[in-house]
Short mmCIF file of C-alpha atoms and ligand atoms in Angstrom, two decimals:
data_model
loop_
_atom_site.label_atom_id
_atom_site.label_comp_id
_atom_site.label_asym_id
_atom_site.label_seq_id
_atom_site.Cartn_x
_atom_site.Cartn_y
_atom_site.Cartn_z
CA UNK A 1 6.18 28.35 3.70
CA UNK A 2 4.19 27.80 0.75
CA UNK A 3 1.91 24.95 0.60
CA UNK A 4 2.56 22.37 -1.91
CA UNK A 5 0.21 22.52 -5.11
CA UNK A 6 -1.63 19.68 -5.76
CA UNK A 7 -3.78 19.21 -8.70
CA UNK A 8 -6.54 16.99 -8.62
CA UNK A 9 -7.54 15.82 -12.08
CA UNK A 10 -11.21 14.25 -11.81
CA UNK A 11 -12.51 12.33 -15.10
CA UNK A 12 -15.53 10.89 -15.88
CA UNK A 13 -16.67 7.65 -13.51
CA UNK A 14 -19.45 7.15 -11.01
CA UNK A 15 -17.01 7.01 -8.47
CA UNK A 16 -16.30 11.39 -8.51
CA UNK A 17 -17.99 11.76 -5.81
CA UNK A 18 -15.39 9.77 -3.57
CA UNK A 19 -13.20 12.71 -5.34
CA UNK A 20 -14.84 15.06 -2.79
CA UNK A 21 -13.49 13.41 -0.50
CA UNK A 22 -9.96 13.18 -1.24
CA UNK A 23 -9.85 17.00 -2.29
CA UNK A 24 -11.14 17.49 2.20
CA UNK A 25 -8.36 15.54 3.25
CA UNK A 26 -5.69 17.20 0.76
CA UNK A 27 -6.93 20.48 1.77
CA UNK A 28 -7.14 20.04 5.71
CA UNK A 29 -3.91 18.83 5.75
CA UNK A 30 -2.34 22.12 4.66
CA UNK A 31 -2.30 21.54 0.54
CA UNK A 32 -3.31 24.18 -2.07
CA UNK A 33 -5.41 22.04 -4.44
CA UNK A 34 -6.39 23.45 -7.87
CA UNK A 35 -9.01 20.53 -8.91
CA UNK A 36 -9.52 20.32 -13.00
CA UNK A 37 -12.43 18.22 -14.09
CA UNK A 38 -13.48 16.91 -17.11
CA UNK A 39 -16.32 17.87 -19.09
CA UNK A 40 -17.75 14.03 -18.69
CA UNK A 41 -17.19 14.04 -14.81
CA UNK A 42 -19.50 16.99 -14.43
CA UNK A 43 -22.08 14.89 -15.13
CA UNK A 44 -21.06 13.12 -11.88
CA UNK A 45 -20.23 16.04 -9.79
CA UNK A 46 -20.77 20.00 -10.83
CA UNK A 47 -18.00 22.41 -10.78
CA UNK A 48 -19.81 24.38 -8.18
CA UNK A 49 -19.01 21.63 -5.20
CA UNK A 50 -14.94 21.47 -6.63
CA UNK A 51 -15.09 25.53 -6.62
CA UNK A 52 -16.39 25.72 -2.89
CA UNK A 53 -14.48 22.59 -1.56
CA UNK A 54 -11.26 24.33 -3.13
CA UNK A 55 -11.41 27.92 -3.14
CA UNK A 56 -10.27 27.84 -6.51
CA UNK A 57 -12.19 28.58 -10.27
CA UNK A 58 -12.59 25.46 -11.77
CA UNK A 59 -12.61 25.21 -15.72
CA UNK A 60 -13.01 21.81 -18.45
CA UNK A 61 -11.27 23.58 -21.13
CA UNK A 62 -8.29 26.26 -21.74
CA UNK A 63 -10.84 28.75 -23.50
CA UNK A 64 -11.03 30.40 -20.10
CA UNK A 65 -8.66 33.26 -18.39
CA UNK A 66 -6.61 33.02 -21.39
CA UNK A 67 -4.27 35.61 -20.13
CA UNK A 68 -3.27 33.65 -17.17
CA UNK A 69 -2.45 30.84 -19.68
CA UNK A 70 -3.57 27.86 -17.54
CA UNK A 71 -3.33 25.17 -19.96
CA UNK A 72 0.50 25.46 -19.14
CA UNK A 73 0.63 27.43 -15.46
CA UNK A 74 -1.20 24.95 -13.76
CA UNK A 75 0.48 21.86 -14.80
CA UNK A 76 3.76 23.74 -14.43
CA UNK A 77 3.22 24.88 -11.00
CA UNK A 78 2.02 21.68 -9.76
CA UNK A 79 3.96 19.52 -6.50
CA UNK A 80 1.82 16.70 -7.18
CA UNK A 81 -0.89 15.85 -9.68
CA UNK A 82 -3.41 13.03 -8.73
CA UNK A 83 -6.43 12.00 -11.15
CA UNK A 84 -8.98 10.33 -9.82
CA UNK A 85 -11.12 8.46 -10.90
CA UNK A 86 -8.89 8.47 -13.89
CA UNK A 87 -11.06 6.92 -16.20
CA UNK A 88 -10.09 4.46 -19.47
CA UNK A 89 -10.51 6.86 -21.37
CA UNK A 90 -8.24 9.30 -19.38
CA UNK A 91 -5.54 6.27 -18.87
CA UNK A 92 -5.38 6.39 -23.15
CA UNK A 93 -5.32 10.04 -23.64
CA UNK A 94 -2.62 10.41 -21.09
CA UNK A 95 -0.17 7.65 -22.58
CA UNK A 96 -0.91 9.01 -26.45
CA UNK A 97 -0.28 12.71 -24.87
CA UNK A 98 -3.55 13.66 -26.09
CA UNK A 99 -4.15 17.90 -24.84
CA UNK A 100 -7.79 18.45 -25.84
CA UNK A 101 -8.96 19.57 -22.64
CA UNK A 102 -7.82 21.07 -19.52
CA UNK A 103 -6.29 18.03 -17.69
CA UNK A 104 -4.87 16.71 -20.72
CA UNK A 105 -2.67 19.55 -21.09
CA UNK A 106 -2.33 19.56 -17.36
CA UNK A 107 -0.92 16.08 -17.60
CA UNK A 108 1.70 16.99 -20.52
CA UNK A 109 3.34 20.28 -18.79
CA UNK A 110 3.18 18.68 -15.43
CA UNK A 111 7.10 17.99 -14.30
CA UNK A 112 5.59 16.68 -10.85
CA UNK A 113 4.84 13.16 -10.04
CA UNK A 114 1.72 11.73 -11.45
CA UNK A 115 -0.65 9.44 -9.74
CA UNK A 116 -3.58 7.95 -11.33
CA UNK A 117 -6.28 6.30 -9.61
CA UNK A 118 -7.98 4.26 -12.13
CA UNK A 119 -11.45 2.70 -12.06
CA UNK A 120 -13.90 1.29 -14.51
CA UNK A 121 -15.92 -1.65 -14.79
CA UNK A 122 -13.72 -4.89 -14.76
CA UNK A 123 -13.99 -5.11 -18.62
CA UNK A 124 -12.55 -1.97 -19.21
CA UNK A 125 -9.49 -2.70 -16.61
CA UNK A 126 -8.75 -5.72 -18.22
CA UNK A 127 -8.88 -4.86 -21.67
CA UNK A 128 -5.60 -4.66 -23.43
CA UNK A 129 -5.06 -1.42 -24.37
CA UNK A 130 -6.16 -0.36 -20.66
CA UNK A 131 -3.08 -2.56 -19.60
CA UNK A 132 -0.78 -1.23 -22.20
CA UNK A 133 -1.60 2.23 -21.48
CA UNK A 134 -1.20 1.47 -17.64
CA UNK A 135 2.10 0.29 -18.78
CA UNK A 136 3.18 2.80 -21.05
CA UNK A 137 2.45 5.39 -17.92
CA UNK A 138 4.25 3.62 -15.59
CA UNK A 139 7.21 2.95 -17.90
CA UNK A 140 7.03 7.21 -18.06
CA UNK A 141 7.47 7.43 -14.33
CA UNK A 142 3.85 7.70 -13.31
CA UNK A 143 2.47 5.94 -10.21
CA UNK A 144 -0.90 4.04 -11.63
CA UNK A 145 -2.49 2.97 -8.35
CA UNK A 146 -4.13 -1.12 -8.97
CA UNK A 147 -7.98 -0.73 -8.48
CA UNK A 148 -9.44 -2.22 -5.76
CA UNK A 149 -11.94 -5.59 -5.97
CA UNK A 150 -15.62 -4.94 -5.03
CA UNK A 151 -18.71 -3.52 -5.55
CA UNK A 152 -18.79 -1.50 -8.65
CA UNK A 153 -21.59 0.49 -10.49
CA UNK A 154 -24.79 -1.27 -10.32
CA UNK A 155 -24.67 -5.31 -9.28
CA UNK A 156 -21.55 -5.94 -10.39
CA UNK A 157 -18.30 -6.47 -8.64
CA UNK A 158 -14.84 -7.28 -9.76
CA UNK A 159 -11.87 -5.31 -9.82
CA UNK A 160 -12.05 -1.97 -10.93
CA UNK A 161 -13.31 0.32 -7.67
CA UNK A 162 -11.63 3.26 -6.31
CA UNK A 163 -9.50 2.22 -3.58
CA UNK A 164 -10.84 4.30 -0.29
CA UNK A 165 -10.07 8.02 -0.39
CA UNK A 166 -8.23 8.17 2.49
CA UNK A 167 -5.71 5.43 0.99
CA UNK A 168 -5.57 7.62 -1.92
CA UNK A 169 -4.44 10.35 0.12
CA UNK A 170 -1.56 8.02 1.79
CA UNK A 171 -0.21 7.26 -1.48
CA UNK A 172 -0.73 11.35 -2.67
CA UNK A 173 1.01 11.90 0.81
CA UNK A 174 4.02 9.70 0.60
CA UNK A 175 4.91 10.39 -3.26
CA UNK A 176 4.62 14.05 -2.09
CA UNK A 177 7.20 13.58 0.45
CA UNK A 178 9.65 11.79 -1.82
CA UNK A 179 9.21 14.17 -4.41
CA UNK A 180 10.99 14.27 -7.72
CA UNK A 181 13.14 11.54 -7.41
CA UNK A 182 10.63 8.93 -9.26
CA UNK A 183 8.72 5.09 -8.32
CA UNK A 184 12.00 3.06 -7.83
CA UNK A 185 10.44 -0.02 -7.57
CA UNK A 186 8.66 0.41 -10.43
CA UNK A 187 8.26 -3.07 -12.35
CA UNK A 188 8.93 -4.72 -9.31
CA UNK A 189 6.66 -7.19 -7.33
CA UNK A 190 6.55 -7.67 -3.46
CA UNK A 191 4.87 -9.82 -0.71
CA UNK A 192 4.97 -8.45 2.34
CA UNK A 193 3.36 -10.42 5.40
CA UNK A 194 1.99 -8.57 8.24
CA UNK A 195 -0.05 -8.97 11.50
CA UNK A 196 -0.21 -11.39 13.49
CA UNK A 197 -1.16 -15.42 13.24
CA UNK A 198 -3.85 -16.97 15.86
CA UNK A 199 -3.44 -20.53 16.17
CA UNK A 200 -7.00 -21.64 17.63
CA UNK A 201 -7.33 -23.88 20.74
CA UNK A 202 -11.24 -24.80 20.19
CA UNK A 203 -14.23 -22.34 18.01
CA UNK A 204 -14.04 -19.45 20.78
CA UNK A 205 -9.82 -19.09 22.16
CA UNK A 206 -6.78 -18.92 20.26
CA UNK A 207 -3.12 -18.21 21.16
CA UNK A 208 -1.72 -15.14 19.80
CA UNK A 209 0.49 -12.39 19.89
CA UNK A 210 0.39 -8.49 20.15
CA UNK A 211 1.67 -7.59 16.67
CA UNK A 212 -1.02 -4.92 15.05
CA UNK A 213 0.14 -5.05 11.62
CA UNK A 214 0.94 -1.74 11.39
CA UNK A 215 4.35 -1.69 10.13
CA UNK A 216 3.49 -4.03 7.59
CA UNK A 217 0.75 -1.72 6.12
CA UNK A 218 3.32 0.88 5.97
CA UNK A 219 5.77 -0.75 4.41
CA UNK A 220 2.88 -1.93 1.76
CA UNK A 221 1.46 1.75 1.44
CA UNK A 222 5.17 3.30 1.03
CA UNK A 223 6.14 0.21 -1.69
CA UNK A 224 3.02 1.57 -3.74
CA UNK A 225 3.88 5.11 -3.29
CA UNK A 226 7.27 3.92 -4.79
CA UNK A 227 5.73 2.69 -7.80
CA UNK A 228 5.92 -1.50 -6.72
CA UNK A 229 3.14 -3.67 -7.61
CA UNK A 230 2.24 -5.60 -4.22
CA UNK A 231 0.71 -8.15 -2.23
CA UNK A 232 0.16 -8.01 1.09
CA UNK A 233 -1.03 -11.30 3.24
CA UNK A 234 -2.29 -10.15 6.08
CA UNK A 235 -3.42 -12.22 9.19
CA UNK A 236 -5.51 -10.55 11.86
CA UNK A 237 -4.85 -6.84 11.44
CA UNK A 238 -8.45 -5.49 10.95
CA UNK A 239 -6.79 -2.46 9.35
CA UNK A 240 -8.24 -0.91 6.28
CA UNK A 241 -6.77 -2.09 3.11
CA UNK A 242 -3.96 -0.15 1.63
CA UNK A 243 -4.57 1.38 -2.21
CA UNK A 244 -3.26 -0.26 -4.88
CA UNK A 245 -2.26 -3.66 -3.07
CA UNK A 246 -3.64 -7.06 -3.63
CA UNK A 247 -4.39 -7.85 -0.01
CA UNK A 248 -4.79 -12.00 1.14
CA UNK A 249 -6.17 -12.95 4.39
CA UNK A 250 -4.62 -16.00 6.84
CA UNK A 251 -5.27 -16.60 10.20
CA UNK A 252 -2.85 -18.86 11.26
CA UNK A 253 0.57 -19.82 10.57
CA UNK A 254 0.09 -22.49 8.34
CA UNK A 255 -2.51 -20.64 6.01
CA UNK A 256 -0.42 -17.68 5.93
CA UNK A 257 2.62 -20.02 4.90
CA UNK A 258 0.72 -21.29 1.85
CA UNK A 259 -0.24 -17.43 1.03
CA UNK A 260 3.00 -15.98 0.85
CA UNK A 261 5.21 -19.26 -1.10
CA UNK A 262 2.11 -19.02 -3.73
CA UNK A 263 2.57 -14.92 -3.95
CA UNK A 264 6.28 -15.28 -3.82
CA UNK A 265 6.65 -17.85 -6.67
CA UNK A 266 6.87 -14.38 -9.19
CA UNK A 267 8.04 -11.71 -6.78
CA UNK A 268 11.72 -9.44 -7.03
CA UNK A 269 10.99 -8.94 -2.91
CA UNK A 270 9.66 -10.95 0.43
CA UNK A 271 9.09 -9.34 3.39
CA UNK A 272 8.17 -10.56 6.57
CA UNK A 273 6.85 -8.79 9.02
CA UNK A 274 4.06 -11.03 10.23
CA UNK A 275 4.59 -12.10 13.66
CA UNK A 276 3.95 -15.72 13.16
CA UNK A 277 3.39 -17.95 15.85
CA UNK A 278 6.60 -20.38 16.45
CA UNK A 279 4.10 -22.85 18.25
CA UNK A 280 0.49 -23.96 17.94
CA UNK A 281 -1.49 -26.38 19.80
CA UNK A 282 -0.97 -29.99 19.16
CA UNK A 283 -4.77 -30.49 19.13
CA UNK A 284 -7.86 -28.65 18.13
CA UNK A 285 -11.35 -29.06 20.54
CA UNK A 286 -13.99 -29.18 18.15
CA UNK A 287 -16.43 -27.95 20.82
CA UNK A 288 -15.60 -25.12 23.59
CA UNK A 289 -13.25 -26.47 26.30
CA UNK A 290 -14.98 -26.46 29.44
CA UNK A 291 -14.23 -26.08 33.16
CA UNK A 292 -15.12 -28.69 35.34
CA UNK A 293 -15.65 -28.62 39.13
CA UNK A 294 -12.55 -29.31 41.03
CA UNK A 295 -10.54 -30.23 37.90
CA UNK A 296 -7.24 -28.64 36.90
CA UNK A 297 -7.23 -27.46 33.42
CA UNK A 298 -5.34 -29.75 31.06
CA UNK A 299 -2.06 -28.86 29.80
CA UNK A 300 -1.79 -27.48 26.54
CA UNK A 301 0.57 -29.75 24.32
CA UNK A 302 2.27 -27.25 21.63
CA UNK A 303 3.78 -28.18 18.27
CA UNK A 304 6.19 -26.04 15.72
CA UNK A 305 5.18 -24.14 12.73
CA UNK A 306 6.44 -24.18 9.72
CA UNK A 307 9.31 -21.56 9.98
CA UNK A 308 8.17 -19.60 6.84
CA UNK A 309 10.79 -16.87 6.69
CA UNK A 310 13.80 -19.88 6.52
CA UNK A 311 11.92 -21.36 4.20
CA UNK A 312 11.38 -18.56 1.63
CA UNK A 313 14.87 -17.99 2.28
CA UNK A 314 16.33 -21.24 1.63
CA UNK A 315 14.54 -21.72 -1.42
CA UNK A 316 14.45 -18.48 -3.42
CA UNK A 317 11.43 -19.11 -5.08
CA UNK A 318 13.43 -16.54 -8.25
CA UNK A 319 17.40 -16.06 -8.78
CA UNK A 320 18.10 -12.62 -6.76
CA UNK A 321 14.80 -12.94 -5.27
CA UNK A 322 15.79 -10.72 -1.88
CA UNK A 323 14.08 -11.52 1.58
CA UNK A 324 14.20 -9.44 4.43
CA UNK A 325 12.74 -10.70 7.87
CA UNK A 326 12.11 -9.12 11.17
CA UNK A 327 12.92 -10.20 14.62
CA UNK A 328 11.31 -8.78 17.66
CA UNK A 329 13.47 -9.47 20.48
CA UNK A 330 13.09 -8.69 24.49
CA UNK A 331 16.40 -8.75 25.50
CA UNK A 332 20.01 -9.57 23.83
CA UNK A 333 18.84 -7.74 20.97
CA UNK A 334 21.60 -6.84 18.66
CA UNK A 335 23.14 -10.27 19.15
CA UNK A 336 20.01 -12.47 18.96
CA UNK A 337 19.48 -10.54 15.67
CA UNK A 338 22.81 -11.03 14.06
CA UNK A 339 22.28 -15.04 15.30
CA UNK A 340 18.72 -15.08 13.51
CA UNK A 341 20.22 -13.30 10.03
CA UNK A 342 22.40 -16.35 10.24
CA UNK A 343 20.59 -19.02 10.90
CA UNK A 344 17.39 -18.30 8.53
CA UNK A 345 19.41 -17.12 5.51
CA UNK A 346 17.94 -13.88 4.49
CA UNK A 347 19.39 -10.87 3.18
CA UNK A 348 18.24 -8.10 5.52
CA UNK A 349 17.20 -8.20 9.41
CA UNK A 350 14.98 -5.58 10.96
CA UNK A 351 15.51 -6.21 14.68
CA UNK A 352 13.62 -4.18 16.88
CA UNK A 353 12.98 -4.41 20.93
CA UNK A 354 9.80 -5.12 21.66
CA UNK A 355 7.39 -4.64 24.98
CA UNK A 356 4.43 -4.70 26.58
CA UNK A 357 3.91 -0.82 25.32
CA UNK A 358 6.78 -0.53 22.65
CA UNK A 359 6.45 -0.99 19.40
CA UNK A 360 3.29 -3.54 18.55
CA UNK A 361 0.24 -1.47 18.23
CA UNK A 362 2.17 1.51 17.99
CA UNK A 363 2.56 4.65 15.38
CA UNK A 364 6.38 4.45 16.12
CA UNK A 365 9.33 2.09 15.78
CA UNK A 366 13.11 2.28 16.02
CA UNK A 367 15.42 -0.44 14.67
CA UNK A 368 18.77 -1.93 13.40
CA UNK A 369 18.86 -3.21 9.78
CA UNK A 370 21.23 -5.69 9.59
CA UNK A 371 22.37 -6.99 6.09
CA UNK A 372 23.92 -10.18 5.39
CA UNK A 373 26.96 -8.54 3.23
CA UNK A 374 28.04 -7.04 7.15
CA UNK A 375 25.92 -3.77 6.70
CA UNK A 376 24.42 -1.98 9.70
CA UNK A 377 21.59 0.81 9.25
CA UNK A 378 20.49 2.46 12.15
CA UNK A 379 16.37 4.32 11.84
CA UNK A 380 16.11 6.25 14.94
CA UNK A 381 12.53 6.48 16.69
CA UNK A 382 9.94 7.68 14.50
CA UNK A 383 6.97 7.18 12.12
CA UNK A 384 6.86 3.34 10.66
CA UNK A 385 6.84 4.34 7.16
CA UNK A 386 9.99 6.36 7.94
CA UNK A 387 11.40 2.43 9.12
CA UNK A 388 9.32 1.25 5.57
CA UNK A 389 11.37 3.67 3.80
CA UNK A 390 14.82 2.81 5.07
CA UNK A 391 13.59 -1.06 4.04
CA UNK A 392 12.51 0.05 0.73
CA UNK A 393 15.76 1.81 0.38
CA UNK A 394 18.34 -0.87 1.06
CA UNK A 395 16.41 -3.50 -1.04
CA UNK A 396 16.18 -1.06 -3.93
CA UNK A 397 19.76 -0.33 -4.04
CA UNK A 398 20.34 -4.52 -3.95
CA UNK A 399 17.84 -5.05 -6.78
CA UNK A 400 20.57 -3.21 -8.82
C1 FMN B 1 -23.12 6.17 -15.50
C2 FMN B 1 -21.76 6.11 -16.14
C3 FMN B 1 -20.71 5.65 -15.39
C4 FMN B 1 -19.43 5.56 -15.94
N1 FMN B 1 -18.42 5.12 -15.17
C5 FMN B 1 -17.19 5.00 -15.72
C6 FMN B 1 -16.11 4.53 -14.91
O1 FMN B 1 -16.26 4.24 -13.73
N2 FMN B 1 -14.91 4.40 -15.49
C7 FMN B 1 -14.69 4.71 -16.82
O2 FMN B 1 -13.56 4.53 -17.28
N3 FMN B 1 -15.69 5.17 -17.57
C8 FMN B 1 -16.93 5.32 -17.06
N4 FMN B 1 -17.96 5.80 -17.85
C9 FMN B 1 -17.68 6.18 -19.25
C10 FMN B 1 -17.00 7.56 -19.31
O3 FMN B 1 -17.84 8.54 -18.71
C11 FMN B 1 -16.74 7.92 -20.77
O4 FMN B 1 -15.74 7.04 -21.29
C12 FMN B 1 -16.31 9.35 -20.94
O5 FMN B 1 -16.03 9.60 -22.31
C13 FMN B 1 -15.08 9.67 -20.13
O6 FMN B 1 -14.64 10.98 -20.38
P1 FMN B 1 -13.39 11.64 -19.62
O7 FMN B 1 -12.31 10.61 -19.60
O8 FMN B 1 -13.04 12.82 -20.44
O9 FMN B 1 -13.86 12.03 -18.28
C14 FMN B 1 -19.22 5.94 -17.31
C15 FMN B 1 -20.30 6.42 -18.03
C16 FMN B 1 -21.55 6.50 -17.47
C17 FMN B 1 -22.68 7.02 -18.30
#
């Protein structure tokens, strides 16, 4: 089989280099990548490293190999084009259809998806006609990944960095695999909790649970493949942030709680996959609890948290606001699941079986989606974003 194209536009920003990057883990994983720089972003990077790294001629302009007509082959040929950094600049030329350069033309004859990476000094991201031409590309179909918050060139930081190359590559990845069928959730805006809560005992011990978090990344990382803007509260994960999502931290129940009902207020979806802690201790040790010499430990006394997913539910925070919760259940499965739909009011149920070695921590997960209208979607065992998908897919086709 043929590997899938992939161009990778690369426009004039300090952050080019992380381009190099991105353009290793496209290639190594089997894609043929044609990159086209700008004239600016050689100042950053020369054409001689994107020649090497990609076997391919690289060229600014269309004044070269004529014949071969690349101003239109390559953008015609393309499975996939990706610019990054895409630069303010790039953002306007692109949404005015501007074609005086390579990539520009690139980005007109391309019938692919388009992702763009942006980054730029806060300034720039925030100036209006950077968010109107964000918006007129994403009202075109295009997937504009949200810039990442942190150090940018020089002192600074703000919003505006290059999410991590790698998560640039998820995204590229995942709109890949959906191909032409276009960011469905475009427009839309959704919370999705994941990991899971500690509720601390004294400064050093906590209880917990085993949930890693990771099919709450995916669902995040395949919701911005799919075009969604999102914001992911995460409690406990450690896992590298996903690109393009606005990511909160919590670390227990109750912090997490006030995270996702202030996200939520303006979000089309809710989505909780946190494992949150049903109980937490009744009291707090300020200092380490100690042992003492031929004293039982006291008991712990536990209290209830705040049941966050009934409560989002109850009180859509939006008219058609949808929530979808997840139940991990030992035993009883099916049946405890159809019981929880009921009782906390939501509109979708992932219920999976959980164990000591199934499903938290794990690359893998196998489910039931039950829907409150009666509906019954079986994902066999596989990848979680294959699970993430199925979600996605069900709540887009309720979002109408
Ligand atoms: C050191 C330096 C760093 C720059 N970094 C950025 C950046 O991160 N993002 C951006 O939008 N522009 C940045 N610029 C400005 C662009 O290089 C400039 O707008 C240029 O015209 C972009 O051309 P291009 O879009 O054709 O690549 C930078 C300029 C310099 C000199």
């Amino acid at each position: 089989m043929d590997k899938p194209k992939v161009v990778l536009g690369v426009s004039g920003g300090i952050a080019a280099y992380k381009a190099c990057e991105l353009l290793r883990r496209l290639t190594e994983s089997g894609h043929d990548v044609r990159v086209v720089p700008t004239e600016s972003s050689l100042h950053f990077v020369g054409a001689a490293t994107w020649s090497a790294l990609s076997g391919h001629p690289v060229s600014t302009e269309v004044w070269n190999d004529v014949h071969e007509v690349p101003h239109v082959r390559i953008g015609q040929g393309a499975d996939l084009v990706v610019v990054a950094p895409a630069t303010a600049d790039m953002l306007a030329k692109a949404a005015h259809g501007l074609a005086d350069d390579l990539l520009t033309n690139t980005l007109l004859t391309a019938r692919c998806p388009v992702v763009f990476a942006p980054a730029m000094h806060t300034e720039m991201w925030e100036h209006p006609a950077t968010q109107e031409n964000v918006a007129t590309l994403r009202r075109r179909g295009a997937v504009v990944i949200e810039p990442a918050v942190g150090r940018l060139t020089g002192v600074d930081t703000g919003k505006g960095r290059l999410p991590d190359p790698g998560e640039i590559f998820e995204v590229c990845r995942r709109v890949l695999a959906r191909g032409p069928v276009g960011p469905d959730l475009a427009g839309r805006h959704v919370v999705i909790s994941a990991g899971g809560t500690r509720e601390p005992l004294d400064p050093v011990r906590y209880l917990g649970n085993r949930s890693s978090g990771k099919q709450g990344y995916a669902l995040a990382r395949t919701a911005v493949a799919r075009g969604a803007r999102v914001t992911l509260v995460e409690a406990n994960t450690g896992l590298p942030d996903p690109a393009g999502a606005d990511v909160l931290r919590a670390g227990t129940a109750v912090q997490l709680r006030e995270a996702v009902l202030k996200a939520a207020a303006d979000a089309d979806v809710v989505v909780m996959a946190a494992a949150v802690a049903d109980f937490r201790p009744a009291e707090y040790a300020t200092g380490k609890i100690k042992k003492k010499d031929g004293q039982e430990p006291a008991p712990i006394t536990l209290v209830r948290n705040p049941d966050i997913l009934a409560e989002v539910a109850g009180e859509r925070a939006r008219p058609g606001q949808i929530v979808v919760g997840f139940a991990a259940e030992t035993d009883n499965v099916l049946a405890n699941g159809r019981e929880k739909l009921r009782r906390k009011g939501c509109d979708l149920l992932v219920v999976n079986e959980v164990g000591e070695r199934r499903t938290f921590g794990s690359e893998e997960n196998e489910a039931v989606v039950l829907a409150a209208d009666g509906g019954e979607t079986q994902v066999p065992y596989g990848p979680k974003e294959a699970l993430a998908d199925t979600v996605w897919d069900l709540v887009s086709s309720r979002l109408g």
